[in-house]
XYZ file of C-alpha atoms in Angstrom:
543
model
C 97.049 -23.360 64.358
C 94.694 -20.486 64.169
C 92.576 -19.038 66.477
C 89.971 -18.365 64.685
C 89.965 -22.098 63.624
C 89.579 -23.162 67.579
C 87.093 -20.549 68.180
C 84.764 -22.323 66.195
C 84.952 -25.596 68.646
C 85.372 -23.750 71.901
C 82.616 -21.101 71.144
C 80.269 -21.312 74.764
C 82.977 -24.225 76.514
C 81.839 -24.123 80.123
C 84.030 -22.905 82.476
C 84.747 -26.598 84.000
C 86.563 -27.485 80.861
C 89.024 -24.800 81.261
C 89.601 -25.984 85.057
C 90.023 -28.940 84.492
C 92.695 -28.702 82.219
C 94.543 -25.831 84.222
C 94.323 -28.792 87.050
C 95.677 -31.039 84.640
C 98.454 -29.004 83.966
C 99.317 -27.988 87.359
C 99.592 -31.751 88.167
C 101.501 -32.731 85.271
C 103.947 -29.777 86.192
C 104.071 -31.265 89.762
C 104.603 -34.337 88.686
C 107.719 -33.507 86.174
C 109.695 -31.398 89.202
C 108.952 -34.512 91.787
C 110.395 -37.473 90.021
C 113.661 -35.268 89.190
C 114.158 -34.587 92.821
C 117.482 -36.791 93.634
C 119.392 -35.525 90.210
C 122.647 -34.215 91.095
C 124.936 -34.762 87.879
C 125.516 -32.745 85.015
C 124.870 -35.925 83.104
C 121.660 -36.927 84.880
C 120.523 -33.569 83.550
C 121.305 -33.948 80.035
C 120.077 -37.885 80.236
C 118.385 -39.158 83.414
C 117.746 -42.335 84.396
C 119.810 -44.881 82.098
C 118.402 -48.024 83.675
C 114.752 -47.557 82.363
C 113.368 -51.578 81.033
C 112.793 -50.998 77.719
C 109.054 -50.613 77.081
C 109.267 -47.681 79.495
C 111.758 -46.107 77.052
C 109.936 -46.825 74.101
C 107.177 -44.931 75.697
C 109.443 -42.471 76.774
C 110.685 -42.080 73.132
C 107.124 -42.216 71.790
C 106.213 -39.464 73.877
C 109.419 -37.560 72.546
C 108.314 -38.111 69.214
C 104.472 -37.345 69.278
C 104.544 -33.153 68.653
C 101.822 -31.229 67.867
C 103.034 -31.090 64.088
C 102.399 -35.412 64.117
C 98.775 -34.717 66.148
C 97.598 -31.837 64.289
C 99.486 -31.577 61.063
C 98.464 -35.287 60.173
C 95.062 -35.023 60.982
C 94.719 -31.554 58.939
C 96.906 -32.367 55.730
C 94.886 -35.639 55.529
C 91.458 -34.177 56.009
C 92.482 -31.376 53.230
C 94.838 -33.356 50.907
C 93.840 -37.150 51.075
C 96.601 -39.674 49.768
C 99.008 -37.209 50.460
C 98.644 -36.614 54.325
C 98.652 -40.590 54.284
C 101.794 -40.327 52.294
C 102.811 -37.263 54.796
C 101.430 -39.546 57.856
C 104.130 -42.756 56.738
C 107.355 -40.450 55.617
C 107.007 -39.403 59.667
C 106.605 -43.469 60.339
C 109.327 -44.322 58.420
C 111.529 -41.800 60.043
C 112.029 -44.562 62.939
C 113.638 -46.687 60.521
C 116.824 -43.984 60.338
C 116.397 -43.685 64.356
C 117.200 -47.733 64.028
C 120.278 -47.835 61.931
C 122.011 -44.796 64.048
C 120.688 -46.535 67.887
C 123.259 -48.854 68.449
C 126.086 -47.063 67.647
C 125.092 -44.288 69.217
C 124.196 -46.142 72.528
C 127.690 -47.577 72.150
C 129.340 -44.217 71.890
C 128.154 -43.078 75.669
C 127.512 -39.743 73.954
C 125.154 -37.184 76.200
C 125.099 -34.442 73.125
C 125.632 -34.345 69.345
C 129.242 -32.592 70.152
C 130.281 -35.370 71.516
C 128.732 -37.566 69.055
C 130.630 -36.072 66.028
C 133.882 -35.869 68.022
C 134.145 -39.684 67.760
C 136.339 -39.597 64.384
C 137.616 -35.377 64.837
C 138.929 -34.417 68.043
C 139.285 -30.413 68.926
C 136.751 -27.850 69.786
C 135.448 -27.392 66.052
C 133.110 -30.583 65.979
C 131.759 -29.363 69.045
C 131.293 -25.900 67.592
C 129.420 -27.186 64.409
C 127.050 -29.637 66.962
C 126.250 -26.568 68.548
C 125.138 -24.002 65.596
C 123.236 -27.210 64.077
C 121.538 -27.997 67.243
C 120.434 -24.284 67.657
C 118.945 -24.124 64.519
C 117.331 -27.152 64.787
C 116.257 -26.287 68.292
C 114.732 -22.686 67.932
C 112.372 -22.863 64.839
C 110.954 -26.402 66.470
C 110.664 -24.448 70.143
C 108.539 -21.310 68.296
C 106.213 -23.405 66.464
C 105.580 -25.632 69.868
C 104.774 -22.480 72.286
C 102.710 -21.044 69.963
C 100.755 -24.309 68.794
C 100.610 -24.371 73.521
C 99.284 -20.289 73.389
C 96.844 -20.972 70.966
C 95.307 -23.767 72.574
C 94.912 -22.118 75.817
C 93.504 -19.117 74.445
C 91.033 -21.025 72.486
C 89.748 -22.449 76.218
C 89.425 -19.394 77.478
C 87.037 -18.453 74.507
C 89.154 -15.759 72.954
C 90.606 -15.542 69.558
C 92.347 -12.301 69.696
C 96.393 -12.334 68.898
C 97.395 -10.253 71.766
C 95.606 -13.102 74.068
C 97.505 -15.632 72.412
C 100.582 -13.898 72.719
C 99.906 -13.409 76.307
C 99.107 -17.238 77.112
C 102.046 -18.294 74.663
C 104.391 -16.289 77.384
C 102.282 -17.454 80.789
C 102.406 -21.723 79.070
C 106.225 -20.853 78.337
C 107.654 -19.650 81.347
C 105.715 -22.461 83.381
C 107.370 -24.807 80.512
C 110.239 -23.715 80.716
C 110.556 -23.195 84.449
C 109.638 -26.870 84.350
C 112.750 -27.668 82.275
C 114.747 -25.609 84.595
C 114.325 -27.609 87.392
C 113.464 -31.398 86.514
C 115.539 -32.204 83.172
C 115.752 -35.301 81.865
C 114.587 -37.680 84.512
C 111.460 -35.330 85.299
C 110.779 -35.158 81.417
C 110.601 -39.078 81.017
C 107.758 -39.228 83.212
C 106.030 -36.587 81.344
C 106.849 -38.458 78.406
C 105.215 -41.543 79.121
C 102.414 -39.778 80.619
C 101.805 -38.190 77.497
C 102.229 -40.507 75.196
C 99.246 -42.676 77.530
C 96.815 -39.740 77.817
C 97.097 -39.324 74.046
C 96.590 -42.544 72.852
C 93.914 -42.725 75.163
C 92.429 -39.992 73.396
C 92.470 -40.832 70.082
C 91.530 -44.042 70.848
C 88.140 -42.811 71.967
C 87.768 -40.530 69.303
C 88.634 -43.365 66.532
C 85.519 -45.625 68.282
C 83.425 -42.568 67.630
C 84.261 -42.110 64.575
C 84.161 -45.796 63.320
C 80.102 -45.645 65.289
C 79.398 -42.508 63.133
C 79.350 -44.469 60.026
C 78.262 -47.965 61.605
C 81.124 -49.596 61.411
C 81.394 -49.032 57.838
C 85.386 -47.438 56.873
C 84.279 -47.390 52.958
C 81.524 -45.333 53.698
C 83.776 -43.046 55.544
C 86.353 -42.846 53.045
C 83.802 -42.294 50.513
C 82.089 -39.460 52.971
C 85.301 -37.959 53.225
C 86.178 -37.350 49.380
C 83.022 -35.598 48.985
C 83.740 -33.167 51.710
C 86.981 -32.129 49.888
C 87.100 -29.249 47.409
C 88.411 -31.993 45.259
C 86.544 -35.196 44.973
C 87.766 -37.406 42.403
C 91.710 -36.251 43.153
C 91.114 -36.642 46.872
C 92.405 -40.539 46.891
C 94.831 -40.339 44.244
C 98.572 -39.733 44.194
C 99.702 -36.103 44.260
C 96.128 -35.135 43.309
C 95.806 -31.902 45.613
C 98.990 -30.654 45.642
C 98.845 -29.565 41.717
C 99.807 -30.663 38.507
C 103.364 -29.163 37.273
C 106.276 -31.513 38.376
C 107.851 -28.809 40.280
C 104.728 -29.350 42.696
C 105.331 -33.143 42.866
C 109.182 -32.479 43.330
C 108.636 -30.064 46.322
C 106.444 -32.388 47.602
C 108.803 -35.533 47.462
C 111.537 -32.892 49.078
C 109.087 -32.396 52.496
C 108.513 -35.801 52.437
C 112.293 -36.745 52.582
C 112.887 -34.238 55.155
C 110.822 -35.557 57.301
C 112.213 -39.417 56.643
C 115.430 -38.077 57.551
C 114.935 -35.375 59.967
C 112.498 -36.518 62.220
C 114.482 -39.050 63.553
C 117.721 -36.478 64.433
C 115.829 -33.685 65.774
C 117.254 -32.861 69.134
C 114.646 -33.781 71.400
C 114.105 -37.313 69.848
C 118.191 -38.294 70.003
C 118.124 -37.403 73.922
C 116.319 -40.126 74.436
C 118.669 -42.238 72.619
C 121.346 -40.718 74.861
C 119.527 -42.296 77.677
C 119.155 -45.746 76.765
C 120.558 -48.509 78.892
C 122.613 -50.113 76.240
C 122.164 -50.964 72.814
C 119.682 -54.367 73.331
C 117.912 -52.008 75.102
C 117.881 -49.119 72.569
C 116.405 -51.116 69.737
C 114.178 -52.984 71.233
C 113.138 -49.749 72.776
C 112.362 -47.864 69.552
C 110.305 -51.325 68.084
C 107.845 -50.662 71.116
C 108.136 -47.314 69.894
C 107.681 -47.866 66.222
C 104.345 -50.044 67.122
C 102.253 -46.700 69.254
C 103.592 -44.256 66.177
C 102.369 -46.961 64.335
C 98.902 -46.703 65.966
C 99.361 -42.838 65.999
C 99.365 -42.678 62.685
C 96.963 -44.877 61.443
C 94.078 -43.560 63.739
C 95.280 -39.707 62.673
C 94.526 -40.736 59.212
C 91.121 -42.250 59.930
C 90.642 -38.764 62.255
C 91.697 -37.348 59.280
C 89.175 -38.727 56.985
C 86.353 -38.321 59.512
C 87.178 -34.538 60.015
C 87.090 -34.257 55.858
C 83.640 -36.230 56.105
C 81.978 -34.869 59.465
C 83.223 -31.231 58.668
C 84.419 -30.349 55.373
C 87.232 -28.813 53.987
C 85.857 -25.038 53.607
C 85.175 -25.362 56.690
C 88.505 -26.546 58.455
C 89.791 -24.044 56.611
C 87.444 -20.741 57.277
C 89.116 -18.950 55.409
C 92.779 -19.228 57.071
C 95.652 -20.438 55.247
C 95.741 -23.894 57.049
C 94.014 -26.879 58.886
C 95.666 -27.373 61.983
C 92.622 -27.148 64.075
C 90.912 -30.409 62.464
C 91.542 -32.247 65.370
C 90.508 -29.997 68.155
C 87.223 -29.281 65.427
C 86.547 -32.918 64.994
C 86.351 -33.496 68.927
C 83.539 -31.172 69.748
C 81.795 -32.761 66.508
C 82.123 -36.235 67.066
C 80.619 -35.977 71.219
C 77.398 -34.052 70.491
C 79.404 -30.738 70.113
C 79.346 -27.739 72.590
C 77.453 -27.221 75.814
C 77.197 -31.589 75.408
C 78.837 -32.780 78.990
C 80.710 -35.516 77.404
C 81.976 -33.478 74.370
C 83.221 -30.934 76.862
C 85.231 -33.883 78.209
C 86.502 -34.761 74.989
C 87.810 -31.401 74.209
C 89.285 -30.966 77.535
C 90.880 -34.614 76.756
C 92.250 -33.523 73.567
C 93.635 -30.202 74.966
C 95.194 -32.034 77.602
C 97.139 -34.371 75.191
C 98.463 -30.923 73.364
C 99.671 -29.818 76.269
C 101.740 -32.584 77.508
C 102.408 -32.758 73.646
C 103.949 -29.559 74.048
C 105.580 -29.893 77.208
C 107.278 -33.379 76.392
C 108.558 -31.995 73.056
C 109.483 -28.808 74.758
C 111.627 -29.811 77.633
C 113.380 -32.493 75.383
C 114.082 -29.591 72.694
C 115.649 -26.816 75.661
C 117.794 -30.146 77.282
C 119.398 -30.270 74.036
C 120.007 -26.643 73.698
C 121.021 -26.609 77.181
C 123.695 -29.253 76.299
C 124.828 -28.086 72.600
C 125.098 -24.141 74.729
C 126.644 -25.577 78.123
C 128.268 -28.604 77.674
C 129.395 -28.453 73.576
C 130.346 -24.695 73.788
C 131.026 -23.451 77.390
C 132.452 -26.096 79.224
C 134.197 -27.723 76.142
C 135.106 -24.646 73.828
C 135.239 -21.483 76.194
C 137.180 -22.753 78.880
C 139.105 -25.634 76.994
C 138.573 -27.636 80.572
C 136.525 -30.083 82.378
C 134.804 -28.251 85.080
C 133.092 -28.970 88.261
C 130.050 -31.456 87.701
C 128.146 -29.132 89.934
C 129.014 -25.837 87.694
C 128.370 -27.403 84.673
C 124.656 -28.946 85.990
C 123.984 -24.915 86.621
C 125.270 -23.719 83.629
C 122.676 -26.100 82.153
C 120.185 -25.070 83.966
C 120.715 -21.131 82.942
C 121.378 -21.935 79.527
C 117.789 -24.270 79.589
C 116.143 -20.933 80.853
C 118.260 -18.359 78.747
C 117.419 -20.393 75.690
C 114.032 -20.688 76.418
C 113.273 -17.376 77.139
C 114.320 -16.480 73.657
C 112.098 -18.613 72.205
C 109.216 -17.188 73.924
C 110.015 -14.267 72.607
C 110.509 -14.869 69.297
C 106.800 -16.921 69.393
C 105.705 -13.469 70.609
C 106.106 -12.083 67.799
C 105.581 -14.474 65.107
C 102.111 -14.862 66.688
C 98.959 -14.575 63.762
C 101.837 -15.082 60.869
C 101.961 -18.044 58.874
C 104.715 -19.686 60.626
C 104.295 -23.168 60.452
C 106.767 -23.489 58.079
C 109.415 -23.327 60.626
C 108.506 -26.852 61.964
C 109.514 -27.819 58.430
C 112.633 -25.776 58.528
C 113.932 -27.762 62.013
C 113.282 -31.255 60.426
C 115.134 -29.785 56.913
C 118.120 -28.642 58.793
C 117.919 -32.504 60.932
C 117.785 -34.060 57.030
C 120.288 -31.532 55.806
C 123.284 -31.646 58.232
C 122.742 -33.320 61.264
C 121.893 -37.111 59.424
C 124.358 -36.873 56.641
C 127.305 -36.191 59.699
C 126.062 -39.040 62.184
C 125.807 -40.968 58.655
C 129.518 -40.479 57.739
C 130.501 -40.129 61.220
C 129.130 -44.101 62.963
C 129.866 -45.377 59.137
C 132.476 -44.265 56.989
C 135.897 -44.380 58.396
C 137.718 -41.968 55.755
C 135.442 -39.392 57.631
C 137.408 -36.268 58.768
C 137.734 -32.608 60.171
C 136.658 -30.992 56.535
C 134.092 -33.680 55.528
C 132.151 -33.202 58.903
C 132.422 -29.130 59.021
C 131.681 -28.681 55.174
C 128.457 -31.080 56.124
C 127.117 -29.041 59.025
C 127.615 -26.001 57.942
C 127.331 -26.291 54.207
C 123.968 -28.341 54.984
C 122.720 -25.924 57.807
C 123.677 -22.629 55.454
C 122.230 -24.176 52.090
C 118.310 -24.598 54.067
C 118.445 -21.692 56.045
C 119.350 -19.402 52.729
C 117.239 -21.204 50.560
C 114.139 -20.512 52.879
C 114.615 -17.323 53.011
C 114.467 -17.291 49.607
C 111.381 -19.680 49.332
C 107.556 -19.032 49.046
C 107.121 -19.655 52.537
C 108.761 -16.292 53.818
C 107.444 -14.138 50.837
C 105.588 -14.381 47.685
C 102.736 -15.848 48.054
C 99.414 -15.327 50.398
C 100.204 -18.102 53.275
C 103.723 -16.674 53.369
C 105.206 -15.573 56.943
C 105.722 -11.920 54.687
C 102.755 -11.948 52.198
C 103.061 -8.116 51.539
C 106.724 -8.831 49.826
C 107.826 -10.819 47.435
C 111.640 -12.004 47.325
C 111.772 -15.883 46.501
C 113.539 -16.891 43.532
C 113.544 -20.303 44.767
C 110.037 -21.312 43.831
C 109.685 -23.936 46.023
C 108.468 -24.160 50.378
C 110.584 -26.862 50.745
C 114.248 -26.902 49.906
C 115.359 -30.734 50.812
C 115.058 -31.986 47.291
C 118.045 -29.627 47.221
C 119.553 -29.614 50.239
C 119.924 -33.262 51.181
C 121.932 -34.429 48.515
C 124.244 -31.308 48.755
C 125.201 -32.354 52.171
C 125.924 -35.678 51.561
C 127.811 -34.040 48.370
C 129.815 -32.031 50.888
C 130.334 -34.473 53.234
C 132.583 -36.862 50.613
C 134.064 -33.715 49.265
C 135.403 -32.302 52.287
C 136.810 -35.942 53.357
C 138.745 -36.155 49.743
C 139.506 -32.571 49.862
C 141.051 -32.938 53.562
C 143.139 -35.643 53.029
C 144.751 -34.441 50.112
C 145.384 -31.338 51.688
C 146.702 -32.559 54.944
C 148.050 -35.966 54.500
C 147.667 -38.225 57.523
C 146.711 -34.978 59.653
C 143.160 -35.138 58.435
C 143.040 -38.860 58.646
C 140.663 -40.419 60.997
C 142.391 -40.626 64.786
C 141.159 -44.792 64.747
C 140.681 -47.198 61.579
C 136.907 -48.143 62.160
C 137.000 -50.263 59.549
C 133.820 -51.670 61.396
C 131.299 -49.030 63.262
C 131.195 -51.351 66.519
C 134.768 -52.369 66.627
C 135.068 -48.007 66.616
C 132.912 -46.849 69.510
C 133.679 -50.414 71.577
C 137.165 -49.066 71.795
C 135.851 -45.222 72.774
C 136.292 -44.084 76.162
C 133.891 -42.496 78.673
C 133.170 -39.193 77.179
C 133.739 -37.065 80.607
C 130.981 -37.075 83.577
């Protein structure tokens, strides 16, 4: 998100808007360290509450899943690119189909972390080890993008557009973030969760009805409006029309869009909340009530989308920055009468409030899971080869939620004003690349082993980091996070079309490759010739 983008709808907010959304905030904040009061478990950290019904879950998971790359990215891709931000828009619905197939087993397993998940067929510290460096490198990237997409926003309602403002209120919304994760963890972040995922959907709901009035009811009209505020008119509604014509284009296109089928569904923050699901009824009936507000999510984005395209034009959702992320926060100020207008100052302020908690939903989920792959996967489990005190692990957590998220304030620091967007990309590639082709293999193959599961991780992890770094997203090109250099020989932003089926490559590889190597050594420790009749038999998995 630029600020130069947000300046545009901000320029002369009065100063009530920005109160009421620091208010806001502070409450929300309040709120998130108050209902985590009476956690005293390690466990109740990493998960919370485990009896939740399960429509509060599936709001709970909703929230998890709403970032600011589904609010903003959506709205922007489809007001710039047409048919494919609604292709964009469904690959991120569709996601929750994967989240389905791996819910029940994973319920089943009593897991708290993805360690402990992938030490259901390999037991040792090395499964743990490659959760852990997967996890982190799904974790960080995600966490950067987030507290800057939360610095931006509060810069932009305090009227200024500089960087070194952002960078300032990127550091003051982080520490209060993550000093927010610190103390509440998961039981504080459900809360927040469902909060968020009401206050949202309350605000696009209100925005859609505006929208819908602004063309009198008439959807065609607004479609119609909308292709002839693109910069490309007759391709607007068609089919890979705006993202070029060589079939390298419409191969790296179909590569983002299976990342984020895959990956969405196994970032960190959005398995948590599998991790604290009562049991597996629970867990999928949990993520249909979820599937229905993404559902809603999505579809009014798109028609946001279109009315942003229509109301305000492409050139200008662009101004001449290299991306669109500030549609939404654009299209508010338009659709209520625009600045200095009481009720579009409300609307704003609505809309900023939903980023935050956005942001501080997505945030808290993504440092638990650090705190768990750093604390419980690699500390408790690896470094000291021991179960430890309940009460030293729970503040190990809590340093490692603090230590980790420190780091990633820093790093936002200074990515601040580049073109980094890409990184969101790169957390849901590495999710597609390693973490769903192990669970995959892991809840469903039973020839699974030690080799198969670390040539997946890490050959998956490796293969989208390198070839990213090698991609037009770091260098080469103008929206580039480098645009003064120019290394990437792989000619394409996204790498999945790649990637992905290396993994799952690996993955049977490895297996074969382990087995004939080691005999019965590498053979799985059960014969789960069935995935339930495997993780029925599995034991608690520690406190």
């Amino acid at each position: 998100m630029t600020g130069r983008t947000l300046h545009l709808a901000v320029s002369g907010s009065p100063n009530h808007v920005l109160i009421g959304f620091m208010l806001f905030m502070m409450l929300t904040l309040f709120l998130t360290v108050f209902s985590s009061l009476d956690e005293h478990s390690a466990r109740e950290f990493y998960t919370g509450d485990r009896t939740l019904p399960a429509w509060k879950s599936g709001m709970a998971l909703a929230g998890s899943f709403t970032s600011t790359a589904l609010l903003l990215t959506v709205t922007g891709v489809v007001a710039t690119a047409g048919f494919d931000g609604i292709t964009t828009a469904t690959s991120m619905f569709l996601s929750l189909g994967v989240l389905l197939l791996l819910a029940r087993p994973i319920q089943l397993s009593g897991a708290c972390t993805l360690g402990e998940l992938l030490s259901l067929r390999v037991s040792g510290t090395a499964p743990r080890i490659a959760a852990a460096v997967a996890t982190l490198a799904m974790a960080g990237p995600f966490l950067v993008v987030q507290l800057m997409a939360a610095g931006n926003i509060t810069a932009s309602l305090l009227g200024f557009t500089g960087t070194g403002v952002q960078k300032i209120c990127t550091v003051l919304i982080g520490c209060l973030v993550v000093a927010c994760g610190v103390l509440s963890g998961a039981k504080g972040l459900t809360s927040v969760q469902v909060l968020a995922v009401t206050v949202i959907g309350t605000a696009i709901l209100v925005m859609c009805v505006y929208a819908v009035q602004a063309f009198h009811g008439d959807v065609g009209t607004l479609i119609g409006a909308a292709a002839q505020g693109s910069d490309h008119p007759r391709q607007y509604l068609s089919p890979g029309g705006t993202i070029g014509i060589g079939s390298s284009s419409h191969l790296d296109f179909a590569g983002g869009q299976l990342a984020l089928v895959l990956g969405s569904a196994c970032m960190p923050h959005v398995l948590s909340r599998v991790y604290s699901m009562k049991d597996p009824a629970t867990a999928r009936r949990s993520i249909r009530y979820a599937a229905g507000i993404v559902a809603f999510l999505c579809a009014a984005l798109i028609l946001l989308g279109f009315t942003a395209a229509a109301r305000i034009g492409t050139r200008e959702i662009f101004t001449g920055e290299a991306h669109s992320d500030g549609a939404l926060m654009l299209l508010a100020r338009s659709l209520t009468g625009g600045a200095g207008n009481g009720f579009g100052d409300l609307m704003f302020a609505a809309v900023a409030c939903a980023l935050f908690l956005s942001v501080l939903s997505v945030v808290g989920g993504t440092t638990l899971a650090a705190a768990g792959a750093l604390a419980r996967d690699s500390y408790h489990c690896v470094a000291r080869h021991k179960r430890s005190d309940p009460s030293d692990e729970l503040f190990t957590a809590r340093v490692a939620v603090a230590l980790f998220g420190a780091l990633a304030i820093a790093l936002a620091v200074i990515v601040q004003g580049h073109s980094a967007g890409f990184l969101a990309q790169l957390a849901t590639t590495v999710a597609a690349s390693a973490v769903t082709p192990a669970l995959m293999y892991t809840l469903y193959w039973r020839r699974f082993n030690r080799t198969g599961l670390l040539w997946t991780v890490y050959g998956g992890t490796t293969l989208t980091i390198g070839l990213y770094l090698f991609s037009t997203a770091v260098s080469g090109s103008a929206t580039a996070l480098i645009p003064t250099a120019d290394f990437a020989w792989f000619g394409r932003s996204s790498p999945a079309v790649v990637s992905v089926p290396a993994a799952f490559l690996l993955g049977w590889a490895g297996s074969l490759m382990g087995r004939r190597r080691s005999g019965p050594a590498e053979a799985p420790e059960e014969d789960p010739l069935a995935v339930d009749a495997l993780l029925l038999s599995v034991r608690p998995l520690g406190p």
